[in-house]
Short mmCIF file of C-alpha atoms in Angstrom, two decimals:
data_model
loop_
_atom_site.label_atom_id
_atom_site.label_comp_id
_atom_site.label_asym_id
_atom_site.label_seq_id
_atom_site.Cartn_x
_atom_site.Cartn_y
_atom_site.Cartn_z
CA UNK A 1 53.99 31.97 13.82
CA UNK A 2 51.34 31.37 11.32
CA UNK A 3 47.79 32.66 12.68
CA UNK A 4 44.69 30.21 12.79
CA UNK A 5 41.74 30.83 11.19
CA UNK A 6 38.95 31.97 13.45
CA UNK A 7 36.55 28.64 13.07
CA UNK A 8 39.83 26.28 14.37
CA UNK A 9 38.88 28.06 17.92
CA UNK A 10 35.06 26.71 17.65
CA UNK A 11 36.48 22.87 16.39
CA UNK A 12 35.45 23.13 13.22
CA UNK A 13 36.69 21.87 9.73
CA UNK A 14 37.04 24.00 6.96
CA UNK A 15 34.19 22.79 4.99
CA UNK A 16 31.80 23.06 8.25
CA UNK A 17 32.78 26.38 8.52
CA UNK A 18 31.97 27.03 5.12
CA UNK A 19 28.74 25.30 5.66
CA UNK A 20 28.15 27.94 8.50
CA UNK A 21 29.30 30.50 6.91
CA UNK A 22 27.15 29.71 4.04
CA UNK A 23 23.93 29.40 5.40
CA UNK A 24 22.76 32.89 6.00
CA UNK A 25 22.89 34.23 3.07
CA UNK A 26 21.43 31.10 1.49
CA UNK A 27 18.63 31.45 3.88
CA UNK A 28 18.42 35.18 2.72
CA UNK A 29 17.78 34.17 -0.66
CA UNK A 30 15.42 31.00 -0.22
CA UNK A 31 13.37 33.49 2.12
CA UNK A 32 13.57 35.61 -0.98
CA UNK A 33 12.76 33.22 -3.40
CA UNK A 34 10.07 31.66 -1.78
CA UNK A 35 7.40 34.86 -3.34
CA UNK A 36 8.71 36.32 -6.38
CA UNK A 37 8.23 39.78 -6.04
CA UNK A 38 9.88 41.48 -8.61
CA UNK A 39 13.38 42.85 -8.57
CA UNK A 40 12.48 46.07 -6.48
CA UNK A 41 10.96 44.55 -3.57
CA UNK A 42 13.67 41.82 -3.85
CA UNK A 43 16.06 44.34 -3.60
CA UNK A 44 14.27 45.32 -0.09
CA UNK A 45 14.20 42.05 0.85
CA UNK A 46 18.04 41.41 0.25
CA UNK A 47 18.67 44.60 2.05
CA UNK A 48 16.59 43.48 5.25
CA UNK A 49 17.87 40.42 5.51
CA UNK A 50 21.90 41.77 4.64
CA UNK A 51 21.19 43.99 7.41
CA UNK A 52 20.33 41.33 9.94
CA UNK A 53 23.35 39.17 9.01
CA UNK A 54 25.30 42.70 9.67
CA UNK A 55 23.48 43.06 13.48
CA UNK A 56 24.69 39.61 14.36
CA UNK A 57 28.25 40.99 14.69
CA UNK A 58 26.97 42.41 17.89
CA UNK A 59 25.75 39.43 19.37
CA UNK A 60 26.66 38.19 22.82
CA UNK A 61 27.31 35.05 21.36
CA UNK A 62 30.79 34.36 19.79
CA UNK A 63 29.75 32.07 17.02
CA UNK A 64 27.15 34.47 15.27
CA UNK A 65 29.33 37.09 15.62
CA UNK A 66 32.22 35.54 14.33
CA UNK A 67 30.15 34.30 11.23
CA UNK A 68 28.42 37.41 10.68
CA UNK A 69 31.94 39.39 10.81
CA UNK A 70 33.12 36.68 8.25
CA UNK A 71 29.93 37.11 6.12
CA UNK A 72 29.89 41.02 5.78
CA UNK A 73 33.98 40.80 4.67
CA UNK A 74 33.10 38.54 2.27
CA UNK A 75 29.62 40.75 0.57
CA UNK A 76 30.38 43.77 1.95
CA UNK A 77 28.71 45.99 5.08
CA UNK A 78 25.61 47.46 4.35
CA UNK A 79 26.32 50.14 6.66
CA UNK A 80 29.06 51.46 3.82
CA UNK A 81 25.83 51.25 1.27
CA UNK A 82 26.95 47.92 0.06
CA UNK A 83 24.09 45.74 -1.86
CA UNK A 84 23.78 42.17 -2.34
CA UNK A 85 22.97 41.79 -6.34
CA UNK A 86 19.42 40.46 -6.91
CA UNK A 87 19.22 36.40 -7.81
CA UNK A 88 16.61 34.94 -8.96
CA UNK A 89 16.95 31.59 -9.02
CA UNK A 90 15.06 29.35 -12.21
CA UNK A 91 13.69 27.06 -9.97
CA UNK A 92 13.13 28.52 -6.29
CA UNK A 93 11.55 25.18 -5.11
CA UNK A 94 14.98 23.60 -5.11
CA UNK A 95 16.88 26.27 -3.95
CA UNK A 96 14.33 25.93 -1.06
CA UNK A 97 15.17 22.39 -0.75
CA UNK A 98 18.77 22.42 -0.80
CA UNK A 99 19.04 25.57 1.90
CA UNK A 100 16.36 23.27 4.00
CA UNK A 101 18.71 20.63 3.28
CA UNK A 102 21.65 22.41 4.34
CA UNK A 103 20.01 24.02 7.63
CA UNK A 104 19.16 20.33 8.89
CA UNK A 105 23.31 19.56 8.34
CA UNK A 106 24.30 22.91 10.23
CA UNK A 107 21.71 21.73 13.05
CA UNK A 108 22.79 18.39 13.37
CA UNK A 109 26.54 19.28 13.07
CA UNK A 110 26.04 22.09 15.76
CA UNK A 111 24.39 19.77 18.16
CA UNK A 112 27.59 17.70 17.65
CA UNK A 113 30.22 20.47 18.86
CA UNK A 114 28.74 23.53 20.58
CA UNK A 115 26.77 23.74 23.13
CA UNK A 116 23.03 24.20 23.22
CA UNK A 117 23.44 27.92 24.03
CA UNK A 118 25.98 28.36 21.02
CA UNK A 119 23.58 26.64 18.57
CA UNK A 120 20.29 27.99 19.87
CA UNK A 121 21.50 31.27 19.07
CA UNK A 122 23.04 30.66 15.48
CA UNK A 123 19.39 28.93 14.48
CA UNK A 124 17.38 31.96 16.21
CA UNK A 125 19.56 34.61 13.85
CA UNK A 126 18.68 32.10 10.58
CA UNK A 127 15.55 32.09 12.07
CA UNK A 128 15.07 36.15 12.34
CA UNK A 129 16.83 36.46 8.78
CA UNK A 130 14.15 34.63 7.17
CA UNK A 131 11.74 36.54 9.46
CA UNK A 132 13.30 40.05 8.20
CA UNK A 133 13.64 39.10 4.45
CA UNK A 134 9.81 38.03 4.47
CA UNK A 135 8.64 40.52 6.26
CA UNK A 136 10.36 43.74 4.35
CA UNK A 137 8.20 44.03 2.12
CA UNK A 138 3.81 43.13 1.58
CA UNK A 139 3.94 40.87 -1.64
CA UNK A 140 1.64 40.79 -4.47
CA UNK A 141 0.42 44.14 -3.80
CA UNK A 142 -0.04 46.83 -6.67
CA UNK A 143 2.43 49.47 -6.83
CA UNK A 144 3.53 48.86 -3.07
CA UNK A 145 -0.43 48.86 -2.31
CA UNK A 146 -2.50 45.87 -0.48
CA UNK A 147 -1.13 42.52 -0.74
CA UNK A 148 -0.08 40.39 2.18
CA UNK A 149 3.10 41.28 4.53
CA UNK A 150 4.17 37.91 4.70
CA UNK A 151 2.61 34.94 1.66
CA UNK A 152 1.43 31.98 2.61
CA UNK A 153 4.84 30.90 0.54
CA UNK A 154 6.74 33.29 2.70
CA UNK A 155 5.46 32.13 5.53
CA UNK A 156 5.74 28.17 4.91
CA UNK A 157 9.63 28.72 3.91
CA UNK A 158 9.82 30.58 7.39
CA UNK A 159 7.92 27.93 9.12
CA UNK A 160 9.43 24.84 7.50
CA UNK A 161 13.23 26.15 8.35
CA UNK A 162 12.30 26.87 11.98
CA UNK A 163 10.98 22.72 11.99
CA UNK A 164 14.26 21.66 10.75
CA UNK A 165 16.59 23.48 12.81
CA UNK A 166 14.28 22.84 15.96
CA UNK A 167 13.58 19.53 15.75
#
């Protein structure tokens, strides 16, 4: 008997589960993108975001933690010291976009075959990714000194994916 793959048991297709699957980690580095920091405090900023996609194994609700678990097999666990290498995308407005882009498809396609509880959940956890990833480290600081915790760029990408998976 030839074994399923884990998304057939939520109803989705392949490519929706890749879109799923996907989106974290985009988010991750869109939040990331949206100050550049330098490579250092990107670094902290991939780690605190890989380490929320790791937590949402141990959600209550079986759709985060079945795409976390499929996330952290694919990058590695962060909990074994595994890193996520730094990108820094040439133009971080578009990346931006396209994630935004891409969270508005995983909303409405969520709406379409989970229930509210199901997709509440996987938009919180994008949600608190961004959050984490913004909030690791205070950007534009000098030598880890002053600066803002979270940029008004920071804090728009934040604000603007919340809007599109809410509304």
């Amino acid at each position: 008997m030839i074994e399923q793959p884990a998304y057939t048991g939520f109803g989705f297709s392949d490519e929706e589960w890749g879109l799923l699957v996907g989106l974290p980690q985009a988010v991750l580095t869109a939040a990331s993108a949206a100050e550049h920091d330098g490579s250092r405090r990107t670094r902290a900023e991939n780690a605190a975001g890989l380490e929320t996609i790791s937590a949402g194994r141990e959600s209550a609700n079986p759709l985060v933690a079945a795409v976390a678990g499929e996330i952290v097999s694919r990058v590695g666990d962060p909990e074994a010291g595994e890193e996520l290498p730094v990108i820094e995308p040439a133009d971080p407005q578009a990346l931006i976009d396209d994630v935004l882009a891409r969270a508005g498809q995983a909303s409405a396609l969520l709406a379409a075959r989970v229930d509210e509880g199901e997709a509440g959940a996987y938009k919180h956890w994008l949600v608190e990714i961004a959050e984490q990833v913004v909030g690791a480290v205070a950007s534009r600081g000098l030598l880890g000194l002053g600066g803002d915790q979270v940029s008004d760029s920071e804090r728009r990408f934040r604000d603007r994916l919340s809007h599109v998976l809410n509304d």
